[in-house]
XYZ file of C-alpha atoms in Angstrom:
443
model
C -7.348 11.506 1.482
C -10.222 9.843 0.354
C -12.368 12.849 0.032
C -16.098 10.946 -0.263
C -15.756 10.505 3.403
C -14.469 13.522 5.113
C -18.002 13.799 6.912
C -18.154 10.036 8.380
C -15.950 10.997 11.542
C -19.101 13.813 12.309
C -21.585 11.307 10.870
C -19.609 8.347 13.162
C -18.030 9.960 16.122
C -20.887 9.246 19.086
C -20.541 5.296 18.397
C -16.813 4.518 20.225
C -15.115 1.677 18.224
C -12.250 -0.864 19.567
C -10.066 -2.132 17.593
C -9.506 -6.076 16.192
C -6.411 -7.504 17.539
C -5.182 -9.947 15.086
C -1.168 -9.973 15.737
C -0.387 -13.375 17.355
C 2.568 -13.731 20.514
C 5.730 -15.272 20.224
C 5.433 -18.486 21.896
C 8.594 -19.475 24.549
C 7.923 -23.051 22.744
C 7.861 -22.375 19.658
C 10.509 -20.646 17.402
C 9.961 -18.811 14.660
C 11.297 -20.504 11.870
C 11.395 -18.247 8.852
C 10.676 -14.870 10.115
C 9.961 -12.334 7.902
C 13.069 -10.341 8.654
C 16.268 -9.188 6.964
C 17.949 -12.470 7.683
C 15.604 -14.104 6.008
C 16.549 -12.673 2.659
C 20.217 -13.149 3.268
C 20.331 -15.013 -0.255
C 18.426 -12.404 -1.747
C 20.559 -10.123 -0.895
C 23.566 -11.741 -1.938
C 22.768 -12.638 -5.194
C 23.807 -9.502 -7.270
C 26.271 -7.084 -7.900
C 23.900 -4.356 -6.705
C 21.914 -3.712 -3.691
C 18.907 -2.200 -5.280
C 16.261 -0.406 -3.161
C 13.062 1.089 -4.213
C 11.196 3.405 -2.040
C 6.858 4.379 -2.684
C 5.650 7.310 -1.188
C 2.046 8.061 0.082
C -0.630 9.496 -2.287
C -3.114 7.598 -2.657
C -3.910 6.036 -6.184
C -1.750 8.421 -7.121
C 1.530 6.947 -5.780
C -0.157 3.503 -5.988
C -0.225 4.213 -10.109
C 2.986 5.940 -10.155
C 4.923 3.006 -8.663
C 3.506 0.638 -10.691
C 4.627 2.597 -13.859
C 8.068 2.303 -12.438
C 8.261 -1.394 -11.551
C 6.870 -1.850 -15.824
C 9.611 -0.255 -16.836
C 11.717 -1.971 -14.464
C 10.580 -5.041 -15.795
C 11.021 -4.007 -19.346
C 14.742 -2.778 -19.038
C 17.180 -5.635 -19.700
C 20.462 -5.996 -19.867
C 23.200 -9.348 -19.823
C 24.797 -10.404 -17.143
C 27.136 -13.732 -17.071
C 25.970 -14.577 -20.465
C 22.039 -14.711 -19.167
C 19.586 -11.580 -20.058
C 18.295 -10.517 -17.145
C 15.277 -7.160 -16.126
C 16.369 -4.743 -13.672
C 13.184 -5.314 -11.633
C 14.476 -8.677 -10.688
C 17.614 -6.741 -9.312
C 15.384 -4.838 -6.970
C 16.227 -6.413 -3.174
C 13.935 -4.245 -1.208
C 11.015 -2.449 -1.067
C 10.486 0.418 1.490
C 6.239 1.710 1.089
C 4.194 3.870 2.927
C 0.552 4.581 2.212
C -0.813 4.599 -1.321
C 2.565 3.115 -2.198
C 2.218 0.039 -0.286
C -0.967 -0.995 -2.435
C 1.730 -1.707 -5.395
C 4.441 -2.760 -3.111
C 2.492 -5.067 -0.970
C 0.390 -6.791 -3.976
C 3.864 -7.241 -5.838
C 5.648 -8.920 -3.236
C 2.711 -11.424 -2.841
C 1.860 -12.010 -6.479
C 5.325 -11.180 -8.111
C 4.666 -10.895 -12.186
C 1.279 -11.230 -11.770
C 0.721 -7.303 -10.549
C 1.419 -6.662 -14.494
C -1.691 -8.952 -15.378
C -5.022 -7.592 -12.924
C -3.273 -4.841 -10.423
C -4.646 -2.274 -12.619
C -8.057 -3.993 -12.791
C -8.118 -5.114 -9.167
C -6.773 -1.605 -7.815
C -5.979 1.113 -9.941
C -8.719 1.314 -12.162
C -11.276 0.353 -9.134
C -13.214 3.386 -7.178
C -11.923 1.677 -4.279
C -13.702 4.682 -1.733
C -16.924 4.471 -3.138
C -17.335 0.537 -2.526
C -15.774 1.855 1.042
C -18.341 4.538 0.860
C -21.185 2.215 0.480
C -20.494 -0.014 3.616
C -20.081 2.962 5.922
C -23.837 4.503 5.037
C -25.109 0.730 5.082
C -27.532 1.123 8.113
C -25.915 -2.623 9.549
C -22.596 -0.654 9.386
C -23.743 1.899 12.026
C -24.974 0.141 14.809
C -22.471 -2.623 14.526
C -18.948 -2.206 16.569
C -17.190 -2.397 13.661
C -14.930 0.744 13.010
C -14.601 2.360 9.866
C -10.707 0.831 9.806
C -11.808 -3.092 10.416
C -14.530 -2.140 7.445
C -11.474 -1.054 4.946
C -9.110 -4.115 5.886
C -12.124 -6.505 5.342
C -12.738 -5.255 2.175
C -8.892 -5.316 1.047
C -8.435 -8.452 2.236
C -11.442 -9.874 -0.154
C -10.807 -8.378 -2.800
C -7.048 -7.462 -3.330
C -5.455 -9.446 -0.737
C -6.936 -12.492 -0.530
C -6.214 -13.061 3.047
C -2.602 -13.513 2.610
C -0.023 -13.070 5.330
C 3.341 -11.722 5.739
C 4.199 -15.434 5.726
C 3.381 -15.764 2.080
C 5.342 -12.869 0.697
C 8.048 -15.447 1.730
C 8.855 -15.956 -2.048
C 12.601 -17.535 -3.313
C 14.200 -14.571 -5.050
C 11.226 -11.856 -4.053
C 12.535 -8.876 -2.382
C 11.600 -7.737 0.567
C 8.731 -5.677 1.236
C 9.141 -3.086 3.990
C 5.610 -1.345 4.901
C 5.565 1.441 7.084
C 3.389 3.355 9.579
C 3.410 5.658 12.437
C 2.777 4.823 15.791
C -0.289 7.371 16.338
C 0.837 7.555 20.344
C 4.326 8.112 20.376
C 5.251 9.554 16.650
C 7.831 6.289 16.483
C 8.168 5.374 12.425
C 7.085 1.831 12.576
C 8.267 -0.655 10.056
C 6.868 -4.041 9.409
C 8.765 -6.736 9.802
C 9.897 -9.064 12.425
C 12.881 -7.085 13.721
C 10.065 -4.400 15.008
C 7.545 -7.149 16.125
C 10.205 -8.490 18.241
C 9.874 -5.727 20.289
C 6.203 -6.430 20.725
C 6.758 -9.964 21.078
C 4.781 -11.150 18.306
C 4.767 -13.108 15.230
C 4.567 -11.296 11.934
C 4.384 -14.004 9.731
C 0.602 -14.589 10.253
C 0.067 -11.139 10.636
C -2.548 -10.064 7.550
C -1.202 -7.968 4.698
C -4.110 -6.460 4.446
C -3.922 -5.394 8.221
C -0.763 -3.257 7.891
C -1.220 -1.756 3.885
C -4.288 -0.570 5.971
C -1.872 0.677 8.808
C 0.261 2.351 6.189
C -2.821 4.381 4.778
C -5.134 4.929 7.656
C -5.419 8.904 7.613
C -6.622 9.889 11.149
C -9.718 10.922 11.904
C -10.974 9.530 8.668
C -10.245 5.976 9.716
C -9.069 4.426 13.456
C -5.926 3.463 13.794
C -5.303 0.001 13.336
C -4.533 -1.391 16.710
C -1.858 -4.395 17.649
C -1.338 -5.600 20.900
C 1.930 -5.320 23.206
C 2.468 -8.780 24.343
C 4.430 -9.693 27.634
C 5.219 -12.852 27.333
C 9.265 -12.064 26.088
C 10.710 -9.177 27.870
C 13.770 -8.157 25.869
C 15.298 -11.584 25.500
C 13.921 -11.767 22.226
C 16.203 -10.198 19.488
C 15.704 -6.925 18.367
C 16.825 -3.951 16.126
C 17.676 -2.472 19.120
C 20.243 -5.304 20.634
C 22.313 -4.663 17.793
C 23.161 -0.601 17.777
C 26.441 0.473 17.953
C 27.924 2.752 20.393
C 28.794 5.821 17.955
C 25.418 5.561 16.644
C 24.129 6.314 20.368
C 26.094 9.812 19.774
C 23.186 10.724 16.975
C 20.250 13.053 18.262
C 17.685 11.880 16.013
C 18.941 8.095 16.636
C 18.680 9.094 20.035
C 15.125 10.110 19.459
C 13.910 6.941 17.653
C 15.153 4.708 20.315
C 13.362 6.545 22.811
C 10.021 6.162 21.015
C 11.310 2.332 20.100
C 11.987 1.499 23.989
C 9.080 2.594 24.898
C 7.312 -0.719 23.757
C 9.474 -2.394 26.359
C 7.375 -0.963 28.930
C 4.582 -3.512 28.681
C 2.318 -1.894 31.707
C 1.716 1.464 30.177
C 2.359 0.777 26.541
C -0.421 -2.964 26.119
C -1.136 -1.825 22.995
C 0.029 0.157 19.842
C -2.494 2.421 17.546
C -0.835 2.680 13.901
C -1.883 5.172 11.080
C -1.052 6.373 8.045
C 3.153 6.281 7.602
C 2.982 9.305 5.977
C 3.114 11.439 9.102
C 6.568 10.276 9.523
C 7.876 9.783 6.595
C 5.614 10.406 3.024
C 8.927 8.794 1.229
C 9.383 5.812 2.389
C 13.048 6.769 2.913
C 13.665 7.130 6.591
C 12.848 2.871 7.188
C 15.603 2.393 5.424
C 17.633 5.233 7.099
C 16.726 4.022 10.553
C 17.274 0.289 10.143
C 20.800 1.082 8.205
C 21.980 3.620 11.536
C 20.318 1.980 14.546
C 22.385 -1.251 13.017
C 25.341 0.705 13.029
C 25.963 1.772 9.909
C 26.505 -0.325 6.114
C 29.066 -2.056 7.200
C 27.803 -3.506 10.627
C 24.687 -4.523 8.631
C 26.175 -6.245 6.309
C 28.742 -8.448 8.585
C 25.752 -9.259 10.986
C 23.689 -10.621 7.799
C 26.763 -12.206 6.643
C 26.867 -10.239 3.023
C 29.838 -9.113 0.855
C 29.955 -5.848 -0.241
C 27.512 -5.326 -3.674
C 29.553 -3.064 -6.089
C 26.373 -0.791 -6.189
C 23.814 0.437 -3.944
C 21.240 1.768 -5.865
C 18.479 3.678 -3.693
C 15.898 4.609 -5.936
C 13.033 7.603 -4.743
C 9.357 7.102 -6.732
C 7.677 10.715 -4.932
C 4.168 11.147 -5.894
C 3.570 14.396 -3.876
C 1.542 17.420 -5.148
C 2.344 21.655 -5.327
C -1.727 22.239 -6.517
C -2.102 26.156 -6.920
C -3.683 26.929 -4.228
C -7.370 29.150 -4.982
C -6.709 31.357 -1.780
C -4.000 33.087 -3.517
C -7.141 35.049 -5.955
C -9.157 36.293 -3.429
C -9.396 38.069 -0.502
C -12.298 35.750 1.213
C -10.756 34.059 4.426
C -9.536 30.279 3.652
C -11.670 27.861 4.626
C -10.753 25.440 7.594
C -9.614 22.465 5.192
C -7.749 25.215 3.034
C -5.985 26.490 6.156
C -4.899 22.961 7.005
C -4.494 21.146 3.481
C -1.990 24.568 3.264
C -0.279 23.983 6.482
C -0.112 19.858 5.907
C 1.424 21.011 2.476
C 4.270 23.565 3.754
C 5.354 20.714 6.194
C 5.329 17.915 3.703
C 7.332 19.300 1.566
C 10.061 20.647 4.330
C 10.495 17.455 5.604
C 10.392 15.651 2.303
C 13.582 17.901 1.009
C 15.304 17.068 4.376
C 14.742 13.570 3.979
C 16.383 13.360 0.756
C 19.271 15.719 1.371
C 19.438 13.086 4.449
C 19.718 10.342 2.578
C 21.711 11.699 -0.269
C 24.728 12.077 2.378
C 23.879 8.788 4.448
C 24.413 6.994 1.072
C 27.506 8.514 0.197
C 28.727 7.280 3.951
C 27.273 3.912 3.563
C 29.179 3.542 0.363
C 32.765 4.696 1.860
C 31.849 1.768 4.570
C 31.563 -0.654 2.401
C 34.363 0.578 0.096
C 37.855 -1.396 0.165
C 40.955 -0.524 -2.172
C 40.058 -3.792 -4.258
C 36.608 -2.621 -4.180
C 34.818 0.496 -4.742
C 31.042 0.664 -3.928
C 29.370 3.185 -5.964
C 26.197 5.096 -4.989
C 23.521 5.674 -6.904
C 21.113 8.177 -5.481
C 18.042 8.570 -8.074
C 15.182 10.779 -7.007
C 12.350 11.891 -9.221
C 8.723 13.421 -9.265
C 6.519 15.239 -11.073
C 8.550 18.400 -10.468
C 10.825 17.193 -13.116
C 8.271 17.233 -16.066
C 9.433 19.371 -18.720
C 5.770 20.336 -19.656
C 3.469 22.747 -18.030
C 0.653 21.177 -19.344
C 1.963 17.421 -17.696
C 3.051 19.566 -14.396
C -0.516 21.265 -13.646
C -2.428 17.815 -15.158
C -0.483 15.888 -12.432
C -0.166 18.485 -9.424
C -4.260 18.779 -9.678
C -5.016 14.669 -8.932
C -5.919 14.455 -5.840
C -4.920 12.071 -2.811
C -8.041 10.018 -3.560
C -8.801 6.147 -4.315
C -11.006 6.729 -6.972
C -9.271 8.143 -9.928
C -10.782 8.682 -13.069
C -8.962 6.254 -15.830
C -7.228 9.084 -17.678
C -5.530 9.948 -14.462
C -4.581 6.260 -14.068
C -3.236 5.314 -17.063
C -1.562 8.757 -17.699
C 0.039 8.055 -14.001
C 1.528 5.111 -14.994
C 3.110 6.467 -18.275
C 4.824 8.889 -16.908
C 5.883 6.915 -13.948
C 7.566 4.931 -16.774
C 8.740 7.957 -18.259
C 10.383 9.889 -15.001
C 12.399 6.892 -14.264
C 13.506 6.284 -17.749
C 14.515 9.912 -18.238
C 16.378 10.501 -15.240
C 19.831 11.484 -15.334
C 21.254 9.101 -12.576
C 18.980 6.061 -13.926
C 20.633 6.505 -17.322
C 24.325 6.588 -15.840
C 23.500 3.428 -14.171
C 22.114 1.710 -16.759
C 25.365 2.608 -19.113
C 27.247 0.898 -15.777
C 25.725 -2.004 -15.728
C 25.872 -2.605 -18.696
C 29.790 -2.180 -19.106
C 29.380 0.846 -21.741
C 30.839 3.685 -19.429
């Protein structure tokens, strides 16, 4: 990612950096009294026949462009519902994002309808590394402590964020926007919201937007990790996503695993403060927040008693996967591989093992979440739709597409043909269709 800088960390690297802190402490005074959390959107949530989930992976402008082509055609698919027309976007009750992803995510969940008016002006269509570029080489920039990483959130802050805090994606009827990273030090998936800053007793609704979209995205060693600080001040009396597993959950390995890696910010002397980067590195789909908050709560059903939901007749988890399969140049020759062949190759292999796990993981945890929730009177149906650009009929659409590169600074052809076939993928998809003709009573 964002290939105009790979030689700042050389360039940068004798001038140490330290990180802003900007995430505020719980007070023992003061209550929070609209956390951003799931509770929060209870009446969100509650609202619909389906529980609709959307889920952006990392890519760049890529996945940034791709997303956005999904939540247009979201917007532009209608159908009635108690005599009123109503879009399918408005459906959507959650929004799970992780690096170029959580540019579209993030800006709707702020802005709501407006993302269809300037996103593309203010983001997609906007060389957003070169302006990046340009403040790194300014000779200011190079003396000053400022780290690469407080440069980028300034920058996304004025100009796509406008200084807007979790607080303000507060919206009635928005969903909820769920943007993850990785914790750099302990490989913990790290989600954004107030259930997770419990456990570092802080506030999240005046933590910046910009601040974690940055999290989400920060590629290390291009960019320092954005860093938040471990406050002390609440032990473990404040509630957490962790006070609420169930026992037979405690029987899971990998649950096992995350709550290791989640504990460990309960050990305020050696863990004072948290380095996040790009989400990615966990989880490039976006998937496994929603995976992890579901399980560590003890399953659909425990979920949706403690939030005080009925069962939706739906759940509708929907998969927008920007990733890449380039043809890779080493394959014609016999000259060694470079060393950023040799690891964009390796980074590749992995991605793309974990991303097919992660979605045969979820395929099954849906089908289970679904039984939960199930009753004789009332049978939950799961709707599992995945897509990418390894569906594309075409040759021609599959090479075009598996050649743009993680970048923020896409040419406008790339753009705009992102966001058409964004539009198209969903539109065409198998599942999508049979849960359209559901909805819509013609099954």
């Amino acid at each position: 990612m964002y290939q105009l800088v790979y030689a700042l960390p050389l360039l940068l690297s004798g001038c140490a950096t330290y990180g802003e802190i900007r995430n505020d402490p719980v007070k023992k005074t003061t209550m929070i009294t609209k956390p951003y959390s799931l509770a929060s959107f209870n009446k969100k949530f509650s609202n619909s026949d389906s529980f609709v989930i959307l889920a952006f992976s990392g890519g760049g402008t890529r996945a940034a462009a791709l997303a956005y082509g999904v939540l247009q055609e979201l917007r532009d698919t209608t159908f009635t519902a108690n005599g009123k027309s109503m879009r399918l976007l408005d459906e959507v009750d959650v929004i799970s994002s992780v690096s170029g992803g959580s540019f579209t995510a993030a800006y709707y969940g702020l802005f709501g309808d407006k993302v269809f008016e300037d996103f593309e002006t203010v983001f997609l269509h906007h060389h957003i590394e070169k302006q990046i570029l340009k403040r790194f080489l300014n000779p200011f920039f190079i003396i000053s402590p400022q780290g690469r990483t407080e440069a980028a959130i300034e920058y996304y802050q004025r100009t796509i964020f406008k200084y807007a805090t979790f607080d303000d994606m507060m919206h009635p009827d928005a969903p909820m926007i769920i943007i993850n990273a990785s914790d750099l030090g302990h490989g913990v998936r790290f989600s954004f919201t107030q259930e997770y800053f419990n456990l570092l007793c802080s506030d999240l609704s005046s933590f910046p937007v910009a601040r974690a979209v940055t999290a989400s995205s920060a590629v290390p060693l291009l960019f320092n990790p954005v860093v938040i600080k471990n406050h002390d001040k609440c032990g473990k009396k404040t509630s957490s996503i962790l006070q609420t597993i169930d026992n037979s959950a405690k029987k899971s390995p990998e649950l096992q695993m995350i709550l290791k890696g989640l504990n460990t910010y309960y050990d305020k002397d050696q863990r004072k403060y948290a380095h996040f980067v790009d989400g990615g590195i966990t989880d490039n789909l976006g998937l496994r927040a929603i995976h992890d908050m579901l399980e560590i709560s003890g399953g659909a059903k425990s979920l949706m008693k403690r939030l005080k939901l009925k069962a939706p007749k739906r759940i509708v988890l929907i998969s927008v996967d920007a990733s890449t399969n380039p043809a890779r140049l080493m394959d014609n020759t016999s000259r060694r591989p470079s060393l950023s062949e040799t690891v964009g190759a390796m980074s590749n292999v992995q991605l793309h093992r974990y991303n097919v796990a992660t979605l045969e993981l979820l395929k099954n945890k849906l089908q289970q979440w679904s039984q939960q929730l199930s009753t004789p009177q009332n049978r939950v149906e799961p709707y599992f739709i995945k897509f990418g650009f390894k569906d594309l009929q075409s040759d021609e659409e599959k090479n075009f597409f598996n050649k743009i590169p993680t970048s923020f600074s896409l040419s406008r052809e790339q753009v705009d043909r992102l966001i058409k076939v964004g539009r198209q993928l969903i539109r065409r998809n198998a599942s999508y269709q049979y849960l359209l003709r559901d909805i819509k009573g013609k099954n």
